[in-house]
mmCIF file of C-alpha atoms in Angstrom:
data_model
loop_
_atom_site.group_PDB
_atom_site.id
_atom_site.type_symbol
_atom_site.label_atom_id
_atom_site.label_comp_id
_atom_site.label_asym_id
_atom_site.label_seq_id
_atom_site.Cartn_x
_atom_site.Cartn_y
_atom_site.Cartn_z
ATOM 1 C CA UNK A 1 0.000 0.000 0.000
ATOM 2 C CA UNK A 2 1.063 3.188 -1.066
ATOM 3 C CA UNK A 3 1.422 6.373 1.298
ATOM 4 C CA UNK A 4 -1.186 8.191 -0.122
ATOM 5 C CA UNK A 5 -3.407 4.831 0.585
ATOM 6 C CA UNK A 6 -2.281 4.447 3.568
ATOM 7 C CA UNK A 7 -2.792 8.488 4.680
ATOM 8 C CA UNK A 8 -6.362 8.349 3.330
ATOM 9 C CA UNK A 9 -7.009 5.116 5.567
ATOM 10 C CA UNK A 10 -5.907 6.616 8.685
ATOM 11 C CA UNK A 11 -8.170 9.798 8.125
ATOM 12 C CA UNK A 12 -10.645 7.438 7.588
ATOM 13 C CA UNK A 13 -9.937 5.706 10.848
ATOM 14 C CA UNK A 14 -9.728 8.570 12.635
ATOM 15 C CA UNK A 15 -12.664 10.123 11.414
ATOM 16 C CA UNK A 16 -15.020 7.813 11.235
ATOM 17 C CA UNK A 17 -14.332 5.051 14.019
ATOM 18 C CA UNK A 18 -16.550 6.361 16.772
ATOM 19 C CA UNK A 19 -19.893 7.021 14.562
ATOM 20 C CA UNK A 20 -19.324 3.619 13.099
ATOM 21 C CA UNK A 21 -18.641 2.337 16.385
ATOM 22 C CA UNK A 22 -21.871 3.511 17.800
ATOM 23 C CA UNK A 23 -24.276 2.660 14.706
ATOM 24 C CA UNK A 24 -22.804 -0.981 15.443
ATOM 25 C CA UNK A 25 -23.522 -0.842 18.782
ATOM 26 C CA UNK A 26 -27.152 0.670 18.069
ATOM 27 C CA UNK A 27 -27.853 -2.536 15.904
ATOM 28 C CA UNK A 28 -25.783 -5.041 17.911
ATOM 29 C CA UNK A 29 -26.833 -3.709 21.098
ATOM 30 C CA UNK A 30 -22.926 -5.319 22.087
ATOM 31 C CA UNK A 31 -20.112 -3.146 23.004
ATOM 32 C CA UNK A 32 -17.520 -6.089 22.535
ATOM 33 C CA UNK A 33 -19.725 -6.901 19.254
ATOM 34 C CA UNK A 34 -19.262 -3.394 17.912
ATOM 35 C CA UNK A 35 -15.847 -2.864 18.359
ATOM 36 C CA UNK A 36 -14.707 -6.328 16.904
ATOM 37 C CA UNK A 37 -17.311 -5.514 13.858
ATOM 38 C CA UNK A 38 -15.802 -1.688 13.399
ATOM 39 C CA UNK A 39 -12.413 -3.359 12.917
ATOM 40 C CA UNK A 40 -13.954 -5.640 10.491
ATOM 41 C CA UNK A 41 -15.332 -2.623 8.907
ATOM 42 C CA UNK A 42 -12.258 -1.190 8.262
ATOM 43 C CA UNK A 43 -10.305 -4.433 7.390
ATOM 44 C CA UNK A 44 -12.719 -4.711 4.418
ATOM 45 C CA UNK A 45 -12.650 -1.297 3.656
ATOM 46 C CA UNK A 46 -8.961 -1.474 3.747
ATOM 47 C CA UNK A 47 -9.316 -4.487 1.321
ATOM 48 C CA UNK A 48 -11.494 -2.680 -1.007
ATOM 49 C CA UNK A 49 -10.057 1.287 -1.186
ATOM 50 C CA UNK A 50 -8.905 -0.182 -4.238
ATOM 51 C CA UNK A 51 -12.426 -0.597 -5.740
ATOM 52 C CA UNK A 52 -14.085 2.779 -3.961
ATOM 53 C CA UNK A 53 -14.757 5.009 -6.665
ATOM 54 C CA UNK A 54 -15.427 8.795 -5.456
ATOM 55 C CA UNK A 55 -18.908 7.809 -3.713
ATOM 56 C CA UNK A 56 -19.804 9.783 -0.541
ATOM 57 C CA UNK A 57 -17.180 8.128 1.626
ATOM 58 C CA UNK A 58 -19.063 8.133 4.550
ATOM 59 C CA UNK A 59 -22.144 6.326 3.298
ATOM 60 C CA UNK A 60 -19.612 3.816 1.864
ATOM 61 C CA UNK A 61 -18.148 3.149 4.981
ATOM 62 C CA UNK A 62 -21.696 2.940 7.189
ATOM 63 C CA UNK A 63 -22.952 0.314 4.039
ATOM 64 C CA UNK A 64 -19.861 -1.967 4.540
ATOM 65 C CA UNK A 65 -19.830 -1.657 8.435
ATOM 66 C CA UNK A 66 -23.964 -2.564 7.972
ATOM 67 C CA UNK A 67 -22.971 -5.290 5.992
ATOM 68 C CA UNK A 68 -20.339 -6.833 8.353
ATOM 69 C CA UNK A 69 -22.722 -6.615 10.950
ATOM 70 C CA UNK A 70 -25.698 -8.359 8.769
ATOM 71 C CA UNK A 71 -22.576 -11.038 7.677
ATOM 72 C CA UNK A 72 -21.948 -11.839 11.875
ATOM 73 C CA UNK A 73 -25.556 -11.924 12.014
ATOM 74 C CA UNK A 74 -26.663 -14.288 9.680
ATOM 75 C CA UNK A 75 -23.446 -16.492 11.179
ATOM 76 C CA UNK A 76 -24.673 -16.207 14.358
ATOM 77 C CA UNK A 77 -27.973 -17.555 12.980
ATOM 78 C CA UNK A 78 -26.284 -20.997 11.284
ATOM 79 C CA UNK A 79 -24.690 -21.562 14.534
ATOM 80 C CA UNK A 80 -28.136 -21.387 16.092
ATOM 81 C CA UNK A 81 -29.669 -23.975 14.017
ATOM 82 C CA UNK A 82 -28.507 -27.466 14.185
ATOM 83 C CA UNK A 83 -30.237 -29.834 11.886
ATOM 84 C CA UNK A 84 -32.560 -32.516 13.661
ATOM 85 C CA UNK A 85 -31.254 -30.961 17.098
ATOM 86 C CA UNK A 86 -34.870 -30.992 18.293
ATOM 87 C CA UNK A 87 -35.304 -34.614 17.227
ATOM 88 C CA UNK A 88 -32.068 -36.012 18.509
ATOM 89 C CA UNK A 89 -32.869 -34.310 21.476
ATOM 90 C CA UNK A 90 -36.420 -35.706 22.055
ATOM 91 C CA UNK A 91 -35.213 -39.082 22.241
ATOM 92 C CA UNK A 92 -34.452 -40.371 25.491
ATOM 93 C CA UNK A 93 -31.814 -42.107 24.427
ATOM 94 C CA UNK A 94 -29.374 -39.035 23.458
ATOM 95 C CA UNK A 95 -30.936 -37.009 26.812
ATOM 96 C CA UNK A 96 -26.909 -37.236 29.167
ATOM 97 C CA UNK A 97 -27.864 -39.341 31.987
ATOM 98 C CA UNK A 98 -25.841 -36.260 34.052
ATOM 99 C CA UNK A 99 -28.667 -33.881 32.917
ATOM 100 C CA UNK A 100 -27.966 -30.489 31.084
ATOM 101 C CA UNK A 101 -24.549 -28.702 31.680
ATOM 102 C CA UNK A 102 -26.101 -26.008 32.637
ATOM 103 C CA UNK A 103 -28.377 -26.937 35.310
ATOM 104 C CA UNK A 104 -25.735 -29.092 36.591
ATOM 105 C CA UNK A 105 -23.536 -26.105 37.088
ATOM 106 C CA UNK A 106 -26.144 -24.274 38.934
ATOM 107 C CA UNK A 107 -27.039 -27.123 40.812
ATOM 108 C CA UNK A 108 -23.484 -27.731 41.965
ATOM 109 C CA UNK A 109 -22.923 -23.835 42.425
ATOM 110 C CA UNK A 110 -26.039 -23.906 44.784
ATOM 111 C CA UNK A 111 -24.904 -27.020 46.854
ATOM 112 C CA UNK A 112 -21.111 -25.078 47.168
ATOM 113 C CA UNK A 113 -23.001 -21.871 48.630
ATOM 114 C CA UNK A 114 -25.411 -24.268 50.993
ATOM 115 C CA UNK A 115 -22.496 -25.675 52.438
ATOM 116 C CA UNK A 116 -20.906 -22.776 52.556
ATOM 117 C CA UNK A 117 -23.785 -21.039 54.214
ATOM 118 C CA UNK A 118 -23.919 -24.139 56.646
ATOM 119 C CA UNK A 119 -20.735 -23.601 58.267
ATOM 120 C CA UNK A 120 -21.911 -20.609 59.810
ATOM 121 C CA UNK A 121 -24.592 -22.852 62.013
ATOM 122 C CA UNK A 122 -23.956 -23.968 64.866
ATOM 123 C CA UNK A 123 -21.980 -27.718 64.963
ATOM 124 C CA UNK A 124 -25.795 -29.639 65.999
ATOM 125 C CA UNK A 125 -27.669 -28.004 63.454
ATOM 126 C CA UNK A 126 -25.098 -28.605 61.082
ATOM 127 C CA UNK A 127 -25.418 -32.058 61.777
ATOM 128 C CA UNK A 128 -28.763 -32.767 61.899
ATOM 129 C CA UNK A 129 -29.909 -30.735 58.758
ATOM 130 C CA UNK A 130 -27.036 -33.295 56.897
ATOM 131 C CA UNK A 131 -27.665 -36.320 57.990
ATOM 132 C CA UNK A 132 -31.844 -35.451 57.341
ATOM 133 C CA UNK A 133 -30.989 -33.474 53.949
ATOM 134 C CA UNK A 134 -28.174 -35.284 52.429
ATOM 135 C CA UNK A 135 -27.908 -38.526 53.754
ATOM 136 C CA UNK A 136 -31.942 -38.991 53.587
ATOM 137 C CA UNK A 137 -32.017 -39.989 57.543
ATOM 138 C CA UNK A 138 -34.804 -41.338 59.091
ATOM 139 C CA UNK A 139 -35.790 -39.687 62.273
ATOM 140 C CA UNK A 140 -35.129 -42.505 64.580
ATOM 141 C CA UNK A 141 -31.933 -42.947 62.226
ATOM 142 C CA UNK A 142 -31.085 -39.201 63.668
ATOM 143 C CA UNK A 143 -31.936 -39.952 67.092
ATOM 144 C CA UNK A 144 -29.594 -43.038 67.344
ATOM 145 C CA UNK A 145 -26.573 -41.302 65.694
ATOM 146 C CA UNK A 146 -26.953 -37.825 67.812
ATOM 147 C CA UNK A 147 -28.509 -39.300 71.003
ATOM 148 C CA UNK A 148 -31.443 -36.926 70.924
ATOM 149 C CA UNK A 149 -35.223 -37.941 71.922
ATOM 150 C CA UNK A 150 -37.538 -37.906 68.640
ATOM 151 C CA UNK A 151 -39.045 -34.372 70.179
ATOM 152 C CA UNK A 152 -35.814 -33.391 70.144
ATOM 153 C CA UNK A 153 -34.748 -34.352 66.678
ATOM 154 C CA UNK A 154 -38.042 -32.496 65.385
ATOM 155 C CA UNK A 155 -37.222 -29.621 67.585
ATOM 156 C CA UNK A 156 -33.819 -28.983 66.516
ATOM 157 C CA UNK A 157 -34.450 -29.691 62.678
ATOM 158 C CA UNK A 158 -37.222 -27.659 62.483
ATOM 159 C CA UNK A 159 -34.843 -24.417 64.175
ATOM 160 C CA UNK A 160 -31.623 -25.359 62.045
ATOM 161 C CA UNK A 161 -34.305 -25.139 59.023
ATOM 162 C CA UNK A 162 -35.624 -22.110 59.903
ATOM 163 C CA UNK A 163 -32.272 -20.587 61.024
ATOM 164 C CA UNK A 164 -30.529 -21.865 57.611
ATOM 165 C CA UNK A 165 -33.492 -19.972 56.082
ATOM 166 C CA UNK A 166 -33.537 -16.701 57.835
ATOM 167 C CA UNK A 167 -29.225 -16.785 57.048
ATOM 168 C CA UNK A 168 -29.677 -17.620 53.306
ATOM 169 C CA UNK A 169 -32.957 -14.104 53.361
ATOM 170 C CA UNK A 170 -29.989 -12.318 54.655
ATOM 171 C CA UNK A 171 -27.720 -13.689 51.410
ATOM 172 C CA UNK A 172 -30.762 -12.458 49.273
ATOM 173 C CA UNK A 173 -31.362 -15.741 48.440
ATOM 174 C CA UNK A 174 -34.757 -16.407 47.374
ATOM 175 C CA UNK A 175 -36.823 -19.591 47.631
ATOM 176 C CA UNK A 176 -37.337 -20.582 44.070
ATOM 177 C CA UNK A 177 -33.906 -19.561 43.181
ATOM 178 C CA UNK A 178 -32.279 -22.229 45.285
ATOM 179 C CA UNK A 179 -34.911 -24.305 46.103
ATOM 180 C CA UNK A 180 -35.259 -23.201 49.530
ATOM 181 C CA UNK A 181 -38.895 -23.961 51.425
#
């Protein structure tokens, strides 16, 4: 590329990168999405200076930024579609026996900040609320291994339940986030 090329670029750069910039982000609505498609913008208008004939430079510039963004839009929209995803995925057969990525990730974030909300109770409520909750106890089961009466047992659950409760309303936890009753 000559310098004169190379001068008129960089004008153009200058001039031009923050309104281009912000017409991307109007349609993308993406800050990281705008800036990555107002380099692409100028990549291809860098590419074809060669063919730009004296048109309203400006216009020129907001078509091929428009039609970068409607090019990472329509690829965004192949990636989307998967052919026969919706049968493949009806059968029960192809369903992971581990359940969705996704939910197992929450699921396993929520059990991290239980127990990590559980060390804050006290060492018998702690131990009562796991051995009922995650071991599936019975309450005579609980009564054997903690040498409690079965008032007791109820007595105790029912305050490390409510106390666990009232802790994770102070987290801003809410019920049907994290499955909380």
């Amino acid at each position: 590329m000559d310098d004169g090329r190379r001068n008129e670029l960089d004008n153009l750069y200058r001039k031009y990168t923050k309104p281009l910039y912000y017409f991307l982000l109007k349609l993308s609505g993406s800050h990281q999405l705008a800036e990555d498609l107002t380099q692409e913008t100028f990549v291809r208008a860098t590419i074809s200076l060669s063919f730009y004939k004296n048109e309203d430079v400006r216009a020129w510039l907001f078509k091929v930024a428009r039609n970068a963004y409607l090019d990472e839009w329509r690829r965004r929209q192949r990636r989307k579609w998967v052919p026969f995803a919706d049968y493949l995925f009806s059968k029960d057969e192809m369903a992971s026996p581990y359940g969705l990525p996704e939910d197992e990730a929450i699921k396993k974030e929520t059990s991290d900040d239980l127990q990590q909300l559980m060390t804050y109770l006290p060492e018998q409520y702690r131990s009562i609320l796991y051995l009922r909750e995650v071991e599936m106890f019975s309450y005579q089961e609980i009564e054997e291994a903690l040498e409690l009466s079965e008032n007791q047992v109820k007595v105790t659950l029912h305050r490390a339940r409510k106390r666990l409760a009232q802790m994770a309303e102070k987290q801003g936890w809410k019920d049907d986030e994290h499955g909380m009753d």
